[in-house]
Amino acid sequence: MIDNSVEGLTARYGERWRWLAVATVVLGTMATVLSATVVNVALHDIMMEFGIRQGQVHWLATGFIAAMTTTMLASAWLLDRFGVRLTLGAAMAVFTVISLVGGFAESPEQLIAARIGQGAMAGLMQPMGMYLVFRIFPADRRGQAMGIYGMGVILAPALGPVLGGFLVDQFNWRYVMFAPAPVTLLGVWMAWRFLPLPRSRPAPYPFDLPGLLLLGATVAVTLDTLTRMQAWPGQELRILMQWALALGLLFAFVFRERTAKHPLVNLLLLRQPVFLFATLGAMALGLALFGSTYLIPLFVQTTLGFSATEAGLLMLPAGVVLGIVFPLSGRLADKRSARSLVLFGIGVFALSAVLFALTGQYAGFGWLALWAVLGRIGIGFMLPALSTGALNPLPKEQLGAGSSTINFARQLGGALGVNVVALTIEFGEHQGSVPTAAAFEAAWWLVAVFVALAAVPVWKMRV
């Protein structure tokens, strides 16, 4: 029988077992981000096959992110109860099955349901990497490890559109659902081999199911209301009632978390100024990452007539550059102020969004690729610094809750960002049922403003 204690792994692999463990969680992260991004270049073909508008097809992105946002907060309890090895391995196995089932969807509703299922499992996998890095590496090596781990976060968005474009053009859109399955299957095997068993576990405590249900209902009602706003005339009363319901659910969730003995979200963490400001910055990062990843392929295919493969190739240089920047920014995060690195990243990304807004319809392929590269450089400086700035001050017993909260904030920013971007495009100018360049320009200005506003809380981080 394999000895997966820390001592057993060290005896078998030496100190390199830590990097093998990081490689394992990188696979899980790559699968989740690959799934979140690979479908974007297939949206145009899915719209054509099922005869649906952008206002409905965006649920393939939004539903995935919303489900991931909700379930990732359950990861802290699962880590305490079962450990990272069993939790990550089981989540990747279920994710594989759902991906295969989704590839055979017969209707947009079935496809959206599969995407929501993928997102739910992805939410359990996403915080594992950050949690593992902060548990097995000393404080002075965490930035470096986060930089290496972050390459998985980055390589997937870089490879996802390219892989998706190739699969759509050479086969059909269904293969983008199948694409992550080999990655997660390999991840299941690696989790069994390389992930450590916990040295000790906290005393069993009940899972905050009411908190999870209230949070899921809040996110679902909020996103559904934003979607209904795309067809505002005749639905004014219903939309206002749904906003009131979403607000009521949010208050009920906060009350539950403040009074529960073992809450889903440790709101006490948000009383720490640095963690609070980093959480707000993480929301902006999510909006930047997922909003731009949704916008770029849809814009160039819908407005500029690019093929799916060309749209994917446009994103490739940005992903390669980000893969180079990430380890460098991770090392800087161990030595420099987290605030300065994040502010630099915000500035560079905001510049990228402004350039897309001003020149998108006039710029050629090379210039568009350069604007995408600038945006990814900005993101590369933001993520490691936000993670280390938020989690380094926390004691070990709070790392699980802290990492899941930071990941939750990033995904919530992504879910809201994609939905608001889709709403802006839908309200924008259309020719027939197709949005024009002006509609995408307005969306880029919106992204630029939201990300720039994040500089205010980040400036107050003081780390």
Coordinates of C-alpha atoms in Angstrom, one line a residue:
M1 CA 0.0 0.0 0.0
I2 CA 1.3 3.5 -0.9
D3 CA 2.4 5.6 2.1
N4 CA 1.1 9.1 1.3
S5 CA 2.1 10.6 4.6
V6 CA 4.5 13.6 4.4
E7 CA 7.2 11.3 5.7
G8 CA 6.4 8.6 3.2
L9 CA 6.3 11.0 0.2
T10 CA 9.6 12.6 1.3
A11 CA 11.3 9.1 1.6
R12 CA 10.0 8.1 -1.8
Y13 CA 10.6 11.3 -3.8
G14 CA 12.8 13.5 -1.7
E15 CA 12.0 17.2 -1.4
R16 CA 10.7 17.2 -5.0
W17 CA 7.4 15.7 -3.8
R18 CA 6.2 19.2 -3.0
W19 CA 6.6 20.1 -6.7
L20 CA 4.9 16.9 -7.8
A21 CA 2.0 17.8 -5.5
V22 CA 1.9 21.3 -7.0
A23 CA 1.9 19.7 -10.5
T24 CA -1.1 17.6 -9.5
V25 CA -3.2 20.5 -8.3
V26 CA -2.1 22.5 -11.4
L27 CA -3.8 19.8 -13.5
G28 CA -7.0 20.4 -11.6
T29 CA -6.7 24.1 -12.0
M30 CA -5.9 23.8 -15.7
A31 CA -9.0 21.6 -16.2
T32 CA -11.3 24.2 -14.5
V33 CA -9.9 27.2 -16.3
L34 CA -9.7 25.3 -19.6
S35 CA -13.3 24.4 -19.2
A36 CA -14.2 28.0 -18.3
T37 CA -12.4 29.4 -21.4
V38 CA -12.4 26.7 -24.1
V39 CA -16.2 27.1 -24.7
N40 CA -15.9 30.8 -25.6
V41 CA -14.7 30.3 -29.1
A42 CA -17.5 27.8 -29.6
L43 CA -20.3 30.3 -28.6
H44 CA -20.9 31.5 -32.2
D45 CA -21.3 27.9 -33.5
I46 CA -23.6 27.0 -30.6
M47 CA -25.7 30.1 -31.3
M48 CA -26.1 29.0 -34.9
E49 CA -26.8 25.3 -34.2
F50 CA -29.5 25.9 -31.5
G51 CA -30.8 29.2 -32.9
I52 CA -30.3 31.2 -29.7
R53 CA -29.1 34.8 -29.1
Q54 CA -26.1 36.0 -27.2
G55 CA -28.4 36.8 -24.3
Q56 CA -29.0 33.1 -23.7
V57 CA -25.7 31.6 -24.9
H58 CA -23.7 33.6 -22.3
W59 CA -25.2 31.2 -19.6
L60 CA -22.7 28.6 -20.9
A61 CA -20.0 30.9 -19.4
T62 CA -22.0 32.5 -16.6
G63 CA -23.7 29.3 -15.4
F64 CA -20.3 27.6 -15.1
I65 CA -18.7 30.5 -13.2
A66 CA -21.8 31.0 -10.9
A67 CA -21.8 27.3 -9.9
M68 CA -18.0 27.4 -9.4
T69 CA -18.4 30.5 -7.3
T70 CA -21.0 28.9 -5.0
T71 CA -19.4 25.5 -4.4
M72 CA -15.9 26.6 -3.9
L73 CA -16.8 27.8 -0.4
A74 CA -17.6 24.2 0.5
S75 CA -13.9 23.3 -0.1
A76 CA -12.8 24.4 3.3
W77 CA -15.2 21.9 5.0
L78 CA -14.3 19.1 2.6
L79 CA -10.5 19.7 3.2
D80 CA -11.1 19.5 7.0
R81 CA -13.3 16.5 6.7
F82 CA -11.6 14.4 3.9
G83 CA -8.2 16.0 3.1
V84 CA -6.9 17.4 -0.2
R85 CA -6.1 14.0 -1.7
L86 CA -9.6 12.5 -1.5
T87 CA -11.5 15.7 -2.2
L88 CA -9.5 16.7 -5.3
G89 CA -9.4 13.2 -6.7
A90 CA -13.2 12.7 -6.3
A91 CA -14.0 16.1 -7.8
M92 CA -11.8 15.4 -10.9
A93 CA -13.4 12.0 -11.4
V94 CA -17.0 13.5 -11.3
F95 CA -15.9 16.4 -13.5
T96 CA -14.7 13.9 -16.1
V97 CA -18.1 12.1 -16.3
I98 CA -20.0 15.4 -16.5
S99 CA -17.8 16.7 -19.4
L100 CA -18.4 13.5 -21.4
V101 CA -22.2 13.7 -20.8
G102 CA -22.3 17.4 -21.8
G103 CA -20.7 16.7 -25.1
F104 CA -23.8 14.7 -26.1
A105 CA -26.3 17.4 -25.1
E106 CA -29.3 17.5 -27.4
S107 CA -30.6 21.0 -26.4
P108 CA -29.2 24.3 -25.0
E109 CA -30.8 23.5 -21.7
Q110 CA -29.0 20.2 -21.4
L111 CA -25.7 21.9 -22.4
I112 CA -26.2 24.7 -19.8
A113 CA -27.0 22.0 -17.1
A114 CA -23.8 20.2 -18.0
R115 CA -21.8 23.5 -17.8
I116 CA -23.4 24.2 -14.4
G117 CA -22.3 20.6 -13.2
Q118 CA -18.8 21.2 -14.5
G119 CA -18.7 24.5 -12.6
A120 CA -19.9 22.9 -9.4
M121 CA -17.0 20.4 -9.5
A122 CA -14.5 23.1 -10.6
G123 CA -15.5 25.1 -7.6
L124 CA -14.3 22.3 -5.3
M125 CA -11.0 22.0 -7.2
Q126 CA -10.1 25.6 -7.6
P127 CA -9.0 26.5 -4.1
M128 CA -7.0 23.3 -3.6
G129 CA -3.8 24.7 -5.2
M130 CA -3.6 27.8 -3.1
Y131 CA -4.4 25.8 0.0
L132 CA -1.8 23.2 -0.7
V133 CA 1.0 25.7 -1.5
F134 CA 0.4 27.6 1.7
R135 CA 0.4 24.4 3.7
I136 CA 3.5 22.6 2.4
F137 CA 5.8 25.5 1.5
P138 CA 7.6 27.9 4.0
A139 CA 6.5 31.6 3.9
D140 CA 9.7 32.7 2.0
R141 CA 9.0 30.3 -0.9
R142 CA 5.2 30.7 -1.3
G143 CA 5.5 33.4 -3.9
Q144 CA 7.7 31.3 -6.1
A145 CA 5.4 28.3 -5.6
M146 CA 2.3 30.5 -6.4
G147 CA 4.1 31.7 -9.5
I148 CA 4.6 28.1 -10.7
Y149 CA 1.1 27.1 -9.7
G150 CA -0.3 30.2 -11.4
M151 CA 1.2 29.0 -14.7
G152 CA -1.6 26.4 -14.7
V153 CA -4.1 29.2 -14.2
I154 CA -2.5 31.0 -17.2
L155 CA -1.6 28.2 -19.6
A156 CA -5.2 27.0 -19.7
P157 CA -6.7 30.3 -20.9
A158 CA -3.8 30.5 -23.4
L159 CA -4.3 27.0 -24.7
G160 CA -8.1 26.9 -24.3
P161 CA -9.1 29.2 -27.1
V162 CA -6.5 27.7 -29.5
L163 CA -7.6 24.2 -28.7
G164 CA -11.2 25.2 -28.8
G165 CA -10.8 26.9 -32.1
F166 CA -9.0 23.9 -33.6
L167 CA -11.7 21.5 -32.3
V168 CA -14.6 23.7 -33.6
D169 CA -13.1 24.2 -37.0
Q170 CA -11.8 20.7 -37.6
F171 CA -14.6 18.7 -35.8
N172 CA -17.5 20.6 -34.1
W173 CA -18.3 22.4 -30.9
R174 CA -19.1 19.3 -28.9
Y175 CA -15.4 18.4 -28.7
V176 CA -14.8 21.5 -26.5
M177 CA -16.8 19.7 -23.8
F178 CA -14.7 16.5 -24.2
A179 CA -11.4 18.4 -24.1
P180 CA -10.8 18.6 -20.3
A181 CA -11.6 14.9 -19.7
P182 CA -8.1 13.5 -20.4
V183 CA -6.6 16.2 -18.1
T184 CA -8.8 15.4 -15.2
L185 CA -8.3 11.6 -15.7
L186 CA -4.5 12.1 -15.4
G187 CA -5.2 14.3 -12.4
V188 CA -7.0 11.5 -10.6
W189 CA -4.1 9.2 -10.9
M190 CA -1.6 11.9 -9.8
A191 CA -3.7 12.8 -6.8
W192 CA -3.6 9.2 -5.7
R193 CA 0.2 9.1 -6.1
F194 CA 1.5 12.5 -5.0
L195 CA -0.9 14.3 -2.7
P196 CA -0.3 13.9 1.1
L197 CA -2.6 12.6 3.7
P198 CA -3.3 15.2 6.4
R199 CA -1.1 15.0 9.5
S200 CA -4.1 15.7 11.6
R201 CA -7.7 16.7 11.1
P202 CA -9.9 19.1 13.2
A203 CA -12.7 17.6 15.2
P204 CA -15.7 16.9 12.9
Y205 CA -18.1 19.7 12.6
P206 CA -21.4 20.1 10.6
F207 CA -21.4 21.5 7.1
D208 CA -23.2 24.8 6.7
L209 CA -25.8 23.6 4.2
P210 CA -28.3 26.4 4.9
G211 CA -25.5 28.9 4.2
L212 CA -24.6 27.2 0.9
L213 CA -28.2 27.1 -0.2
L214 CA -28.7 30.8 0.7
L215 CA -25.5 31.8 -1.1
G216 CA -26.4 29.7 -4.2
A217 CA -29.9 31.3 -4.3
T218 CA -28.5 34.8 -4.0
V219 CA -26.0 34.3 -6.8
A220 CA -28.6 32.6 -9.0
V221 CA -31.3 35.2 -8.5
T222 CA -28.8 38.0 -9.1
L223 CA -27.5 36.6 -12.3
D224 CA -31.0 35.7 -13.6
T225 CA -32.1 39.3 -12.8
L226 CA -29.2 40.7 -14.8
T227 CA -30.1 38.4 -17.7
R228 CA -33.7 39.5 -17.6
M229 CA -32.6 43.1 -17.8
Q230 CA -31.6 42.4 -21.4
A231 CA -35.3 42.3 -22.2
W232 CA -36.4 45.1 -19.8
P233 CA -39.6 46.3 -21.5
G234 CA -42.7 44.6 -20.0
Q235 CA -40.7 43.0 -17.1
E236 CA -40.0 46.0 -15.0
L237 CA -42.1 44.8 -12.0
R238 CA -40.6 41.3 -12.1
I239 CA -37.1 42.6 -12.3
L240 CA -37.6 45.0 -9.4
M241 CA -39.1 42.2 -7.3
Q242 CA -36.2 39.9 -8.1
W243 CA -33.7 42.5 -7.1
A244 CA -35.6 42.9 -3.8
L245 CA -35.5 39.1 -3.4
A246 CA -31.7 39.0 -4.1
L247 CA -31.1 41.7 -1.5
G248 CA -33.2 39.8 1.0
L249 CA -31.4 36.5 0.4
L250 CA -28.1 38.3 0.8
F251 CA -29.1 39.7 4.2
A252 CA -30.3 36.3 5.2
F253 CA -27.0 34.8 4.2
V254 CA -25.0 37.4 6.1
F255 CA -27.2 36.8 9.2
R256 CA -26.7 33.1 8.9
E257 CA -23.0 33.3 8.6
R258 CA -22.7 35.7 11.6
T259 CA -24.8 33.4 13.8
A260 CA -23.7 29.9 12.7
K261 CA -21.2 28.1 14.9
H262 CA -19.4 26.8 11.8
P263 CA -20.2 29.2 9.0
L264 CA -19.5 28.6 5.3
V265 CA -17.7 32.0 5.1
N266 CA -15.7 33.2 8.0
L267 CA -16.8 36.8 8.0
L268 CA -14.3 37.6 10.8
L269 CA -11.6 37.4 8.1
L270 CA -13.1 40.4 6.4
R271 CA -12.5 42.4 9.6
Q272 CA -8.8 42.3 8.8
P273 CA -8.2 45.3 6.6
V274 CA -5.5 43.7 4.4
F275 CA -7.6 40.6 3.7
L276 CA -10.8 42.7 3.0
F277 CA -9.0 45.0 0.5
A278 CA -7.3 42.0 -1.1
T279 CA -10.7 40.3 -1.5
L280 CA -12.1 43.4 -3.3
G281 CA -9.0 43.3 -5.5
A282 CA -9.6 39.7 -6.3
M283 CA -13.2 40.5 -7.4
A284 CA -11.7 43.0 -9.9
L285 CA -9.2 40.4 -11.0
G286 CA -12.0 38.0 -11.7
L287 CA -13.8 40.6 -13.8
A288 CA -10.7 41.4 -15.7
L289 CA -9.8 37.7 -16.4
F290 CA -13.2 36.3 -17.3
G291 CA -14.7 39.5 -18.8
S292 CA -11.8 39.9 -21.2
T293 CA -11.7 36.1 -22.0
Y294 CA -15.4 36.2 -22.9
L295 CA -15.2 39.5 -24.8
I296 CA -12.2 39.0 -27.1
P297 CA -13.2 35.8 -29.0
L298 CA -16.9 36.8 -29.3
F299 CA -15.9 40.3 -30.6
V300 CA -13.4 39.1 -33.3
Q301 CA -15.7 36.4 -34.5
T302 CA -18.9 38.4 -34.5
T303 CA -17.7 41.8 -35.6
L304 CA -14.4 41.1 -37.5
G305 CA -15.3 37.8 -39.1
F306 CA -12.5 35.8 -37.6
S307 CA -12.7 32.0 -37.6
A308 CA -12.7 30.1 -34.3
T309 CA -9.1 29.1 -34.9
E310 CA -8.0 32.7 -35.6
A311 CA -9.8 33.8 -32.5
G312 CA -7.9 31.2 -30.5
L313 CA -4.6 32.1 -32.1
L314 CA -5.2 35.7 -31.2
M315 CA -5.1 34.8 -27.5
L316 CA -2.1 32.5 -27.7
P317 CA 0.7 35.2 -27.5
A318 CA -1.0 36.7 -24.5
G319 CA -1.1 33.3 -22.7
V320 CA 2.6 32.6 -23.5
V321 CA 3.7 36.0 -22.2
L322 CA 1.6 35.5 -19.1
G323 CA 3.2 32.1 -18.5
I324 CA 6.6 33.9 -18.6
V325 CA 5.4 36.8 -16.4
F326 CA 3.8 34.7 -13.7
P327 CA 6.9 33.0 -12.2
L328 CA 8.7 36.4 -12.3
S329 CA 5.9 38.2 -10.5
G330 CA 5.6 35.3 -8.0
R331 CA 9.3 35.8 -7.1
L332 CA 8.7 39.6 -6.8
A333 CA 5.7 38.9 -4.5
D334 CA 8.2 37.3 -2.0
K335 CA 10.3 40.5 -2.0
R336 CA 8.2 43.5 -3.0
S337 CA 5.1 45.3 -1.8
A338 CA 2.0 43.4 -2.8
R339 CA 0.2 46.7 -3.2
S340 CA 2.7 48.1 -5.7
L341 CA 2.6 45.0 -7.8
V342 CA -1.2 44.8 -7.9
L343 CA -1.5 48.6 -8.7
F344 CA 0.9 48.1 -11.6
G345 CA -1.1 45.2 -12.9
I346 CA -4.4 47.2 -12.6
G347 CA -2.8 50.0 -14.6
V348 CA -1.5 47.8 -17.4
F349 CA -4.8 45.9 -17.7
A350 CA -6.9 49.1 -17.7
L351 CA -4.7 50.4 -20.5
S352 CA -5.3 47.2 -22.5
A353 CA -9.1 47.6 -22.1
V354 CA -9.0 51.2 -23.2
L355 CA -6.9 50.3 -26.3
F356 CA -9.5 47.6 -27.2
A357 CA -12.3 50.2 -26.8
L358 CA -10.6 52.8 -28.9
T359 CA -9.0 50.8 -31.7
G360 CA -10.6 47.3 -31.7
Q361 CA -12.6 47.6 -34.9
Y362 CA -9.7 49.3 -36.7
A363 CA -6.7 47.4 -35.4
G364 CA -5.3 44.5 -37.3
F365 CA -4.6 41.0 -35.9
G366 CA -1.1 41.9 -34.6
W367 CA -2.3 45.0 -32.7
L368 CA -5.2 43.1 -31.2
A369 CA -2.9 40.4 -30.1
L370 CA -0.6 43.1 -28.5
W371 CA -3.5 44.6 -26.6
A372 CA -4.4 41.1 -25.3
V373 CA -0.7 40.6 -24.3
L374 CA -0.8 43.9 -22.3
G375 CA -4.0 42.7 -20.5
R376 CA -2.4 39.4 -19.5
I377 CA 0.7 41.1 -18.2
G378 CA -1.5 43.1 -15.9
I379 CA -3.3 40.0 -14.7
G380 CA 0.1 38.3 -14.2
F381 CA 1.2 40.9 -11.7
M382 CA -2.1 41.0 -9.9
L383 CA -2.7 37.3 -9.0
P384 CA 0.4 36.2 -7.0
A385 CA 0.6 39.5 -5.1
L386 CA -3.0 39.4 -4.1
S387 CA -2.7 35.8 -2.9
T388 CA 0.4 36.3 -0.8
G389 CA -0.7 39.7 0.5
A390 CA -4.0 38.2 1.7
L391 CA -2.9 34.9 3.0
N392 CA 0.6 35.4 4.5
P393 CA -0.7 37.2 7.6
L394 CA -3.2 34.3 8.4
P395 CA -2.5 31.5 10.8
K396 CA -2.4 28.0 9.3
E397 CA -5.8 27.0 10.7
Q398 CA -7.4 29.8 8.7
L399 CA -5.6 29.1 5.4
G400 CA -8.4 26.9 4.1
A401 CA -11.1 29.4 4.8
G402 CA -8.9 32.3 3.5
S403 CA -8.0 30.6 0.2
S404 CA -11.6 29.6 -0.5
T405 CA -12.8 33.1 0.3
I406 CA -10.2 34.7 -2.0
N407 CA -11.0 32.3 -4.8
F408 CA -14.7 32.9 -4.2
A409 CA -14.3 36.6 -4.6
R410 CA -12.3 36.2 -7.8
Q411 CA -15.0 33.9 -9.3
L412 CA -17.8 36.1 -8.1
G413 CA -16.2 39.0 -9.8
G414 CA -15.9 36.8 -13.0
A415 CA -19.6 35.7 -12.8
L416 CA -20.8 39.3 -12.3
G417 CA -18.4 40.6 -14.9
V418 CA -19.4 38.2 -17.7
N419 CA -23.0 38.9 -17.0
V420 CA -22.7 42.7 -16.9
V421 CA -20.5 42.6 -20.0
A422 CA -23.2 40.4 -21.8
L423 CA -25.9 42.9 -20.6
T424 CA -23.9 45.8 -22.0
I425 CA -23.5 44.1 -25.4
E426 CA -27.1 43.2 -25.5
F427 CA -28.2 46.8 -24.8
G428 CA -25.7 48.0 -27.4
E429 CA -26.2 48.6 -31.1
H430 CA -27.2 45.6 -33.2
Q431 CA -27.6 44.9 -36.9
G432 CA -30.3 42.3 -37.0
S433 CA -29.5 40.0 -34.1
V434 CA -25.8 40.6 -34.2
P435 CA -24.1 43.1 -31.9
T436 CA -22.0 45.8 -33.7
A437 CA -18.5 47.0 -32.8
A438 CA -20.0 49.9 -30.9
A439 CA -21.7 47.5 -28.5
F440 CA -18.3 45.8 -27.8
E441 CA -16.6 49.2 -27.4
A442 CA -19.1 50.1 -24.6
A443 CA -18.3 46.8 -22.9
W444 CA -14.6 47.4 -23.0
W445 CA -15.0 50.8 -21.4
L446 CA -17.1 49.2 -18.7
V447 CA -14.3 46.7 -17.9
A448 CA -11.7 49.4 -17.9
V449 CA -13.6 51.5 -15.4
F450 CA -14.4 48.7 -13.1
V451 CA -10.8 47.5 -12.9
A452 CA -9.5 51.0 -12.5
L453 CA -11.8 51.5 -9.5
A454 CA -10.2 48.5 -7.8
A455 CA -7.1 50.6 -7.3
V456 CA -8.9 52.3 -4.4
P457 CA -9.2 49.3 -2.1
V458 CA -5.8 47.9 -3.2
W459 CA -4.1 51.2 -2.3
K460 CA -5.3 50.7 1.3
M461 CA -3.7 47.2 1.5
R462 CA -0.5 48.6 3.0
V463 CA 1.5 45.4 2.4

